[in-house]
XYZ file of C-alpha atoms in Angstrom:
278
model
C 0.000 0.000 0.000
C 0.967 3.633 -0.345
C -0.743 5.749 2.268
C -1.475 9.435 2.439
C 1.063 11.915 3.776
C 0.051 15.075 5.603
C 2.643 17.630 6.675
C 1.522 19.400 9.856
C 2.823 22.951 10.052
C 1.900 26.044 12.030
C 1.633 29.741 11.422
C 4.394 30.032 14.030
C 5.769 28.150 16.997
C 3.668 27.367 20.072
C 0.357 27.070 18.195
C -0.400 23.468 19.164
C 0.994 21.288 16.353
C 1.854 18.391 18.636
C -1.595 18.189 20.236
C -3.225 18.574 16.806
C -1.080 15.719 15.503
C -2.110 13.555 18.452
C -5.771 14.382 17.820
C -5.367 13.420 14.163
C -3.825 10.082 15.150
C -6.814 9.376 17.396
C -9.323 10.484 14.735
C -7.664 8.292 12.090
C -7.799 5.297 14.446
C -11.457 5.994 15.221
C -12.147 5.903 11.468
C -10.690 2.392 11.306
C -7.474 3.523 9.631
C -3.829 3.427 10.683
C -1.525 6.378 11.332
C 2.184 6.947 11.839
C 4.124 10.095 12.723
C 7.484 11.374 11.505
C 9.285 14.217 13.287
C 12.137 15.319 10.998
C 13.793 17.463 13.656
C 13.335 17.629 17.420
C 15.087 20.524 19.117
C 15.507 21.626 22.707
C 15.586 18.079 24.073
C 18.567 16.139 25.377
C 19.275 12.545 24.326
C 16.954 10.164 26.149
C 14.454 12.837 27.148
C 10.852 12.616 25.886
C 10.041 14.929 22.987
C 6.966 15.648 20.904
C 6.642 12.073 19.674
C 6.440 10.849 23.271
C 3.556 13.268 23.900
C 1.727 11.987 20.818
C 2.308 8.356 21.739
C 1.100 8.918 25.297
C -2.075 10.761 24.310
C -3.094 8.898 21.158
C -0.869 5.841 20.896
C 0.436 3.341 20.550
C 1.598 4.766 17.240
C 4.583 4.101 14.977
C 6.956 7.076 15.114
C 10.280 8.117 13.588
C 12.453 10.990 14.781
C 15.082 11.754 12.131
C 17.332 14.046 14.173
C 17.563 15.689 17.577
C 19.446 18.826 18.579
C 19.908 20.117 22.155
C 19.236 23.854 21.733
C 15.624 25.129 21.429
C 16.274 26.825 18.083
C 15.492 26.355 14.418
C 16.984 22.967 13.483
C 19.610 24.311 11.081
C 20.892 26.779 13.683
C 20.695 24.163 16.453
C 22.759 21.751 14.362
C 25.458 24.332 13.689
C 25.680 25.363 17.348
C 25.996 21.739 18.425
C 28.579 20.917 15.755
C 26.250 18.223 14.423
C 25.442 17.169 10.892
C 22.545 18.927 9.206
C 19.396 16.946 8.506
C 19.582 14.791 5.384
C 16.592 15.443 3.065
C 16.896 11.968 1.546
C 16.790 10.455 5.006
C 13.529 12.255 5.789
C 11.968 11.141 2.504
C 13.070 7.556 3.134
C 11.572 7.570 6.640
C 8.266 8.944 5.374
C 8.192 6.453 2.493
C 8.792 3.539 4.865
C 5.952 4.647 7.140
C 3.501 5.401 4.335
C 4.146 1.999 2.790
C 2.407 0.326 5.733
C 0.044 3.009 7.132
C -3.028 4.770 5.786
C -1.827 8.174 6.990
C 1.677 9.396 7.765
C 1.790 12.720 9.599
C 4.984 14.752 9.303
C 5.188 17.285 12.133
C 7.338 20.284 11.264
C 9.191 22.718 13.498
C 7.656 26.144 14.028
C 6.283 27.753 10.867
C 6.389 26.599 7.263
C 9.623 28.440 6.369
C 11.670 27.435 9.418
C 14.913 25.883 8.176
C 15.117 22.195 9.012
C 18.599 22.270 7.464
C 20.504 24.650 5.208
C 18.132 25.365 2.316
C 15.538 22.865 3.566
C 12.035 23.699 4.844
C 8.876 21.675 5.397
C 7.757 22.868 1.939
C 10.629 20.842 0.456
C 9.708 17.810 2.543
C 6.056 18.074 1.474
C 7.052 18.388 -2.177
C 9.374 15.380 -1.973
C 6.747 13.180 -0.259
C 3.630 14.301 -2.199
C 2.120 15.585 1.033
C -0.846 17.820 1.597
C -0.121 20.541 4.150
C -2.309 21.029 7.209
C -1.914 24.441 8.856
C -2.374 24.869 12.620
C -3.477 28.383 13.543
C -4.026 30.210 16.842
C -7.504 31.628 17.420
C -6.744 35.252 18.288
C -5.463 38.503 16.849
C -2.796 38.059 14.189
C -4.156 34.709 13.028
C -5.596 36.047 9.770
C -2.363 37.623 8.559
C -0.188 34.693 9.563
C -2.582 32.116 8.106
C -2.841 33.938 4.783
C 0.949 34.274 4.540
C 1.413 30.588 5.335
C -1.199 29.390 2.850
C 0.266 31.733 0.237
C 3.695 30.161 0.655
C 2.215 26.671 0.320
C 0.247 27.513 -2.833
C 3.197 29.384 -4.365
C 5.202 26.175 -4.097
C 2.458 24.302 -5.989
C 1.427 22.305 -2.919
C -2.054 21.542 -1.608
C -3.254 23.191 1.618
C -5.261 20.348 3.164
C -7.058 22.508 5.725
C -6.764 24.737 8.772
C -6.967 23.553 12.379
C -7.437 25.930 15.304
C -4.856 24.625 17.732
C -6.277 25.810 21.067
C -9.844 27.107 21.329
C -10.640 28.629 24.752
C -13.845 28.072 26.698
C -14.512 31.827 26.639
C -13.373 33.178 23.244
C -13.084 36.922 22.735
C -14.510 38.923 19.835
C -11.431 38.528 17.621
C -11.453 34.757 18.072
C -15.133 34.469 17.253
C -14.715 36.601 14.131
C -11.662 34.610 13.067
C -13.718 31.417 12.959
C -15.601 33.043 10.067
C -12.766 35.028 8.531
C -9.995 32.413 8.376
C -11.648 30.392 5.573
C -12.655 33.601 3.816
C -9.185 35.152 3.622
C -7.254 31.940 2.931
C -9.701 30.018 0.752
C -9.001 26.987 2.961
C -11.631 25.439 5.261
C -11.305 24.960 8.993
C -11.249 21.180 9.402
C -10.614 20.956 13.131
C -10.873 22.914 16.358
C -8.969 21.667 19.409
C -10.227 22.772 22.842
C -7.661 24.488 25.039
C -6.128 22.343 27.777
C -6.818 18.914 26.287
C -3.145 17.980 26.535
C -3.894 17.436 30.215
C -6.669 14.908 29.651
C -6.278 11.296 30.656
C -5.065 9.514 27.496
C -8.150 7.287 27.310
C -10.368 10.364 27.566
C -8.259 12.169 24.952
C -8.656 9.287 22.497
C -12.379 9.118 23.112
C -12.934 12.852 22.569
C -10.415 13.655 19.861
C -12.489 12.417 16.883
C -15.142 15.033 17.708
C -12.550 17.809 17.260
C -11.736 16.815 13.668
C -14.099 17.088 10.699
C -14.831 13.437 9.952
C -16.174 14.250 6.476
C -12.865 15.962 5.671
C -10.938 12.971 6.985
C -12.967 10.629 4.780
C -12.325 12.859 1.766
C -8.590 12.892 2.521
C -8.508 9.101 2.763
C -10.246 8.856 -0.624
C -7.770 11.155 -2.415
C -5.072 9.633 -4.595
C -1.910 9.679 -2.423
C -0.187 12.023 -4.889
C -3.075 14.500 -5.275
C -1.726 18.040 -5.450
C -4.516 20.076 -7.026
C -5.804 23.078 -5.117
C -8.648 25.384 -5.995
C -9.144 28.252 -3.547
C -12.766 28.630 -2.517
C -13.077 32.284 -1.654
C -16.822 31.968 -1.165
C -16.344 29.809 1.915
C -16.913 32.614 4.343
C -17.740 30.610 7.434
C -16.673 27.399 9.175
C -20.057 25.868 8.325
C -19.131 25.867 4.643
C -17.450 22.505 5.236
C -20.335 21.116 7.230
C -18.251 21.316 10.397
C -18.919 23.840 13.119
C -18.202 22.513 16.630
C -20.183 24.363 19.253
C -18.063 26.440 21.559
C -20.210 25.375 24.505
C -19.169 21.763 23.888
C -15.557 22.750 24.532
C -16.175 24.218 27.955
C -17.349 20.981 29.542
C -15.119 18.424 31.216
C -11.893 19.865 29.832
C -9.544 20.214 32.820
C -6.612 22.578 32.998
C -3.619 21.020 31.317
C -1.218 19.266 33.673
C 2.285 20.710 33.244
C 3.736 17.263 32.567
C 1.222 16.490 29.841
C 1.198 19.660 27.780
C 2.573 19.780 24.267
C 6.260 20.583 24.087
C 5.446 22.932 21.207
C 7.611 26.053 21.245
C 10.384 24.553 23.335
C 10.889 21.236 21.563
C 10.007 22.625 18.127
């Protein structure tokens, strides 16, 4: 088999990519499909310490994972490699790891570091990885002020490279959203031409793993997931839909009130390492 590859990027660091990736793993499993996760570069973590893949495995696993490289400083991977005197990431090694995972899984999720143009190595970004692995690109966005500009810039970079934006996911939706957040739920699809396909409640990284797995499928648009699983693995076409002016254009509009129930404050030991272990 040759499964589907989705590159998970963010509009910046600390937007919730790791928790989104865990939620996707759980949603894929709930749909009766298999998922694997590749982390090309883990930074800010010492050898032997748990990184982002450990968070994903704990919350949504067991799941097959591959970490291609690890650098001790919490910096962009190319800079972290230089500071540590370590070899830069090998693009062919990343492609080989993704190919091995996608050969035996329905979905392979490739979690990037920070935003789409962060250098994984000299001259290498997640755009290059997505192009080399025929991946759609899922963009994790924050809910508040600044999200529109950053999301439009990110989607623009993806489209300019000839890649397919697979959707937007709001990485951390609070129980009491402010005006900007509420407006962004409508405006993000309008300004980017890309639908919101998931909304992750704030604090769910602190849920008991069994509870996380049970709830996570409700945070992801199941119709979108079915459409993704039906796409040819090498599909790259993208047609912006500027008329999609609200989240309900995709048939998916989670109620904010649903997110305010039974979602405890995140335990410090269970939160995503996003932003430190980029």
